[in-house]
Short mmCIF file of C-alpha atoms in Angstrom, two decimals:
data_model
loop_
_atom_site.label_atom_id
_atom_site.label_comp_id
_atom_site.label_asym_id
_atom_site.label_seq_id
_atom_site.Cartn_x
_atom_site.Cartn_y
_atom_site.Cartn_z
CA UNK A 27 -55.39 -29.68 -5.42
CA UNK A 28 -55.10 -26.18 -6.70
CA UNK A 29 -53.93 -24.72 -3.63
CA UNK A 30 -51.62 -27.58 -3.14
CA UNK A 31 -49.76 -27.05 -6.53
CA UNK A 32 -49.73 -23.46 -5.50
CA UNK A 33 -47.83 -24.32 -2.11
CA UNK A 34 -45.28 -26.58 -4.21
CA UNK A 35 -44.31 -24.03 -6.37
CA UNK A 36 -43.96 -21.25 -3.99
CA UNK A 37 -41.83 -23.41 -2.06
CA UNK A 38 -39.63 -24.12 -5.03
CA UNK A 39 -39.37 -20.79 -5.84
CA UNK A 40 -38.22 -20.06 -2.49
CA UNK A 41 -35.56 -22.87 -2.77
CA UNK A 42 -34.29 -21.15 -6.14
CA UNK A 43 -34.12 -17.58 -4.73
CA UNK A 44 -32.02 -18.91 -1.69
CA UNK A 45 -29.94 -20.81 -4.05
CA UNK A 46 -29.25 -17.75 -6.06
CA UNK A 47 -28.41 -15.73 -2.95
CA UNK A 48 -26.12 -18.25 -1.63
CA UNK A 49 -24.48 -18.39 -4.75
CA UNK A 50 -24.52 -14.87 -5.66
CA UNK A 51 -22.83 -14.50 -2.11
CA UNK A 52 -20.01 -16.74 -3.09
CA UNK A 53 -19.49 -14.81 -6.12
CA UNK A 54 -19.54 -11.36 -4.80
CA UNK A 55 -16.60 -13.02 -2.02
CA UNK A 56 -14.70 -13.85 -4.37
CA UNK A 57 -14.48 -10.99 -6.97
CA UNK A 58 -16.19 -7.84 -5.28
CA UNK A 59 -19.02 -5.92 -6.61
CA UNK A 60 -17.80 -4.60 -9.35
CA UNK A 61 -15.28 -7.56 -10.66
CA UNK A 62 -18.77 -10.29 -10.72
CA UNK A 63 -20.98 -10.49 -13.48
CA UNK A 64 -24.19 -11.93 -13.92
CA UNK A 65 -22.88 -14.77 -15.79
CA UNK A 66 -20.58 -15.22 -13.14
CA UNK A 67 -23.19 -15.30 -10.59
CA UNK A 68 -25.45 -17.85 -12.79
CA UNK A 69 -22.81 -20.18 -13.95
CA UNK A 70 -22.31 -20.03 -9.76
CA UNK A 71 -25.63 -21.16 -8.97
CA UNK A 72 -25.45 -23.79 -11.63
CA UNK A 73 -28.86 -21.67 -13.49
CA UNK A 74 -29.50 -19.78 -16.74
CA UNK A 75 -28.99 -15.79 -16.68
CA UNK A 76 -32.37 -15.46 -18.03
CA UNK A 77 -34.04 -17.64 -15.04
CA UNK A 78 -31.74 -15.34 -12.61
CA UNK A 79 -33.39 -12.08 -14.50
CA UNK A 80 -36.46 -13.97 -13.41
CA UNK A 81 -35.75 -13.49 -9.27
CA UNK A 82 -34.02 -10.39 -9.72
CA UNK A 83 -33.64 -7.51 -12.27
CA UNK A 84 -30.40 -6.60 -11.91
CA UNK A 85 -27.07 -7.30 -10.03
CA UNK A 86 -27.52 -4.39 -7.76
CA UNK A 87 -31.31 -5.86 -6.75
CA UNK A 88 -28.98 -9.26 -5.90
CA UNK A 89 -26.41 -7.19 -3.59
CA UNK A 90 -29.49 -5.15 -2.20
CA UNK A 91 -31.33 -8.48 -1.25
CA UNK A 92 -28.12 -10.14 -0.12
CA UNK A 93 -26.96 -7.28 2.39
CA UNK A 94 -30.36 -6.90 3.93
CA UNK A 95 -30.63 -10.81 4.20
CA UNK A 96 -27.44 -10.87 6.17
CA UNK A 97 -27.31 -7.63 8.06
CA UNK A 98 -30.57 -8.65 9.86
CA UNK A 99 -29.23 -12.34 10.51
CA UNK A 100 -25.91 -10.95 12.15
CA UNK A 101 -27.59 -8.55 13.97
CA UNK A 102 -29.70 -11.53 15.38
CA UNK A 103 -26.83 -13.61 16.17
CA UNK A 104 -24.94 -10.96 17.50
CA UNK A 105 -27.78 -9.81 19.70
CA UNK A 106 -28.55 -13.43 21.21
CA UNK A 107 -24.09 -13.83 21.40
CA UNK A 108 -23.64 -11.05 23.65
CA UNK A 109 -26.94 -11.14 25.90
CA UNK A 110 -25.79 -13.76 27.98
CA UNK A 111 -22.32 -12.03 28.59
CA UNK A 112 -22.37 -10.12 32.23
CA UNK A 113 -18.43 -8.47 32.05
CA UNK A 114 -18.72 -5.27 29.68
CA UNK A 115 -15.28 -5.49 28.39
CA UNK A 116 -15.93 -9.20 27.47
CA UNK A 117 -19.34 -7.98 25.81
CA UNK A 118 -17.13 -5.39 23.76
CA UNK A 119 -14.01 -7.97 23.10
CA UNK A 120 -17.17 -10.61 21.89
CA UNK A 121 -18.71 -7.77 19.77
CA UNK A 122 -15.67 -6.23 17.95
CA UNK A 123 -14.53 -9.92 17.14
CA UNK A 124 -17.93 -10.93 16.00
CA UNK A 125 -17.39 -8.25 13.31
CA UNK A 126 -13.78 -9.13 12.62
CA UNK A 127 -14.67 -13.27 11.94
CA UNK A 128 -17.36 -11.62 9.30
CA UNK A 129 -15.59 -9.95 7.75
CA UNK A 130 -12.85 -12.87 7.79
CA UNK A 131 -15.41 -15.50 7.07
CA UNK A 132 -17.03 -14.04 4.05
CA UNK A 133 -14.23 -12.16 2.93
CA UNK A 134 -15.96 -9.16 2.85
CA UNK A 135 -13.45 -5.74 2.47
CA UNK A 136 -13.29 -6.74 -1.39
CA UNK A 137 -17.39 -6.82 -1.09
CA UNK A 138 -17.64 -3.29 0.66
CA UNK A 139 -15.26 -1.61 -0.94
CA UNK A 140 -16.56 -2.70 -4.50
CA UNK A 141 -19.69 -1.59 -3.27
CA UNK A 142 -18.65 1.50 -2.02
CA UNK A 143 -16.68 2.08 -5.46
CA UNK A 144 -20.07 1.38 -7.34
CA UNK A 145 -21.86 3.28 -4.62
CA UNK A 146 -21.85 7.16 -6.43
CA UNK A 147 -22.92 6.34 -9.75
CA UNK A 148 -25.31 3.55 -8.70
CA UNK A 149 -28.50 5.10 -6.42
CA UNK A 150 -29.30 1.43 -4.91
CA UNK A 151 -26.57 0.34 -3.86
CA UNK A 152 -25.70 3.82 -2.00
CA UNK A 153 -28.80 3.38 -0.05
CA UNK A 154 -27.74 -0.42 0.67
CA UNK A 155 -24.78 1.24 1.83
CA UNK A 156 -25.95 3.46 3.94
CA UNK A 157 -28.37 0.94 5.33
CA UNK A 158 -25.38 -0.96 6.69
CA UNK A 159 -23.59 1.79 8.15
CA UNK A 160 -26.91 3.17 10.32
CA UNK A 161 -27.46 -0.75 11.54
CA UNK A 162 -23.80 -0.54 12.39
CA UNK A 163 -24.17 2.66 13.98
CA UNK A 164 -27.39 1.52 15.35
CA UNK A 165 -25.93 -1.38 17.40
CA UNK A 166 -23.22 0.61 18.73
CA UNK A 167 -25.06 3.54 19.98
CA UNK A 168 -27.66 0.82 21.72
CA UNK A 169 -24.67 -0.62 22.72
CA UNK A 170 -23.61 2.39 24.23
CA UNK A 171 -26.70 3.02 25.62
CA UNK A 172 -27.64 0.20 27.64
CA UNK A 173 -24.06 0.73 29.34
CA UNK A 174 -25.47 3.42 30.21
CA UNK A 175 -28.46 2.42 31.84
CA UNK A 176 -26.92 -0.40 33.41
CA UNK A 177 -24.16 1.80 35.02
CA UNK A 178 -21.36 0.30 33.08
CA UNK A 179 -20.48 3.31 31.02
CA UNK A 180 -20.00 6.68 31.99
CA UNK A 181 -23.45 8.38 32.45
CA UNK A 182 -21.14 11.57 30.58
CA UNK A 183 -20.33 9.75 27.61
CA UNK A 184 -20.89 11.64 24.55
CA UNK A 185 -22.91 8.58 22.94
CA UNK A 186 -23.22 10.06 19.29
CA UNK A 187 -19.58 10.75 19.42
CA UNK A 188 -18.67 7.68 20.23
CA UNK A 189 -21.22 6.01 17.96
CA UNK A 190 -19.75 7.84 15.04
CA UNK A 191 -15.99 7.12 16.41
CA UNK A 192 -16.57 3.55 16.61
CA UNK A 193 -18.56 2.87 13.32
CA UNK A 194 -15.61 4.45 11.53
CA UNK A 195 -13.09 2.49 13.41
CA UNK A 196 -14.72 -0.86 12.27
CA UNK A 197 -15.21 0.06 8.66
CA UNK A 198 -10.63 1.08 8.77
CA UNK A 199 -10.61 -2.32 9.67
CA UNK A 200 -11.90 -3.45 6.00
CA UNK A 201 -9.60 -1.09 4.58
CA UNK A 202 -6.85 -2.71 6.33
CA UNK A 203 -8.05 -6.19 5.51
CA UNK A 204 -8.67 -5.27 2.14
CA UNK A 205 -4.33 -4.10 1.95
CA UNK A 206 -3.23 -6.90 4.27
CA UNK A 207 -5.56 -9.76 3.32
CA UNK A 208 -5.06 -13.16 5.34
CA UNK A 209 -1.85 -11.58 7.13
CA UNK A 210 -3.80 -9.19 9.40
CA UNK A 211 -3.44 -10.15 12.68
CA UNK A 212 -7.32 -10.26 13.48
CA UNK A 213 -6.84 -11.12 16.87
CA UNK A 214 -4.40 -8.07 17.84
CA UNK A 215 -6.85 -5.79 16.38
CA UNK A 216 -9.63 -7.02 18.05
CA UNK A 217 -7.24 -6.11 21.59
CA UNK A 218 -6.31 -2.79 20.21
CA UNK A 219 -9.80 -1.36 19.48
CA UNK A 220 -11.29 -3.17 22.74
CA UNK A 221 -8.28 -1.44 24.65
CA UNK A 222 -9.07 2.16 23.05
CA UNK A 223 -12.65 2.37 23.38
CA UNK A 224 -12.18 0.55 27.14
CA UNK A 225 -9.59 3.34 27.76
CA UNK A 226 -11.36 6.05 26.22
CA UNK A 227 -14.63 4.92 27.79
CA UNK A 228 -12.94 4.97 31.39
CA UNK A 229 -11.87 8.62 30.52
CA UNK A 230 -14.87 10.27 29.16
CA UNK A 231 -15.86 11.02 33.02
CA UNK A 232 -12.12 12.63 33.44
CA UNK A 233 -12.49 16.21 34.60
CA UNK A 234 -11.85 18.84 31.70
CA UNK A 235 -8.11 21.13 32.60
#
């Protein structure tokens, strides 16, 4: 019976922890890093601050858990999205707009940037950060890579280059997002960066003058 009680409340404390992060999520949309408070995030959730203190010590351990939660799911669902996609400019059009209806969906410039404002004087969310940015630059450069391998891309592409290039590209777009709100036009974005890496991709086996 022991063990059975034991079950029940790890379960419910699971349930409350997801709750939190779901909420916490909302929250964090809605008003950025810096602009949500605790309060904020447990009148959200419909708890008490001191029962969120209980899951997590601070707003920054929140973010932290909240970033790694969804980085690995997107990378997931990106990974099983563009597997079954043989064209490799339709595998780049389906990536760059899986990272556009994110960012869209969870309105997430005001999230990064707050984050990224916080980021210097606050040591945990840096490294949360810079988590993000090496799984973004990790996707791209495997990207990059099995074009390579599967003779898609130009054996003489200068991956890291590009890796870098491309990571730096996606994050302008929160930037822009972040000016322009809901009257960026996602979808000519999406054609302008597929077009510039597709062009610049073609051209990285051009001979040097």
């Amino acid at each position: 019976m022991a063990a059975a009680d034991g079950a029940l409340a790890t379960t419910h404390a699971d349930q409350v922890r997801r709750r939190i992060l779901e909420g916490a999520a909302r929250a964090f949309s809605v008003s950025g890093f810096q602009g949500t408070s605790v309060p904020d995030i447990a009148g959200e959730v419909g708890v008490s601050v001191g029962l969120l203190y209980r899951y997590f010590p601070s707003k920054a351990d929140l973010f932290t858990a909240i970033c790694l939660s969804e980085l690995e799911a997107e990378m997931e669902a990106l990974t099983r999205q563009l597997s079954g996609i043989a064209n490799p400019r339709e595998r780049l059009r389906q990536g760059v707009d899986f990272y556009l209806h994110q960012l869209q969906q969870k309105q997430g410039a005001g999230v990064i940037l707050g984050a990224l404002a916080e980021a210097p004087a606050n040591d945990q969310v840096r490294k949360v950060m810079r988590l993000r940015a090496a799984t973004i630059r990790d996707f791209v450069r495997g990207y990059l890579n099995d074009g390579v391998k599967a003779g898609e891309v130009p054996a003489t592409t200068p991956i890291e280059d590009f890796t870098e290039a491309i990571a730096m590209m996606l994050d302008g777009v929160v930037v822009a997002w972040a000016v322009s709100g809901p009257e960026l036009d996602l979808p000519a974005v999406r054609d302008a960066i597929v077009s510039l890496l597709a062009a610049a991709l073609q051209s990285s086996t051009a001979p040097e003058p």
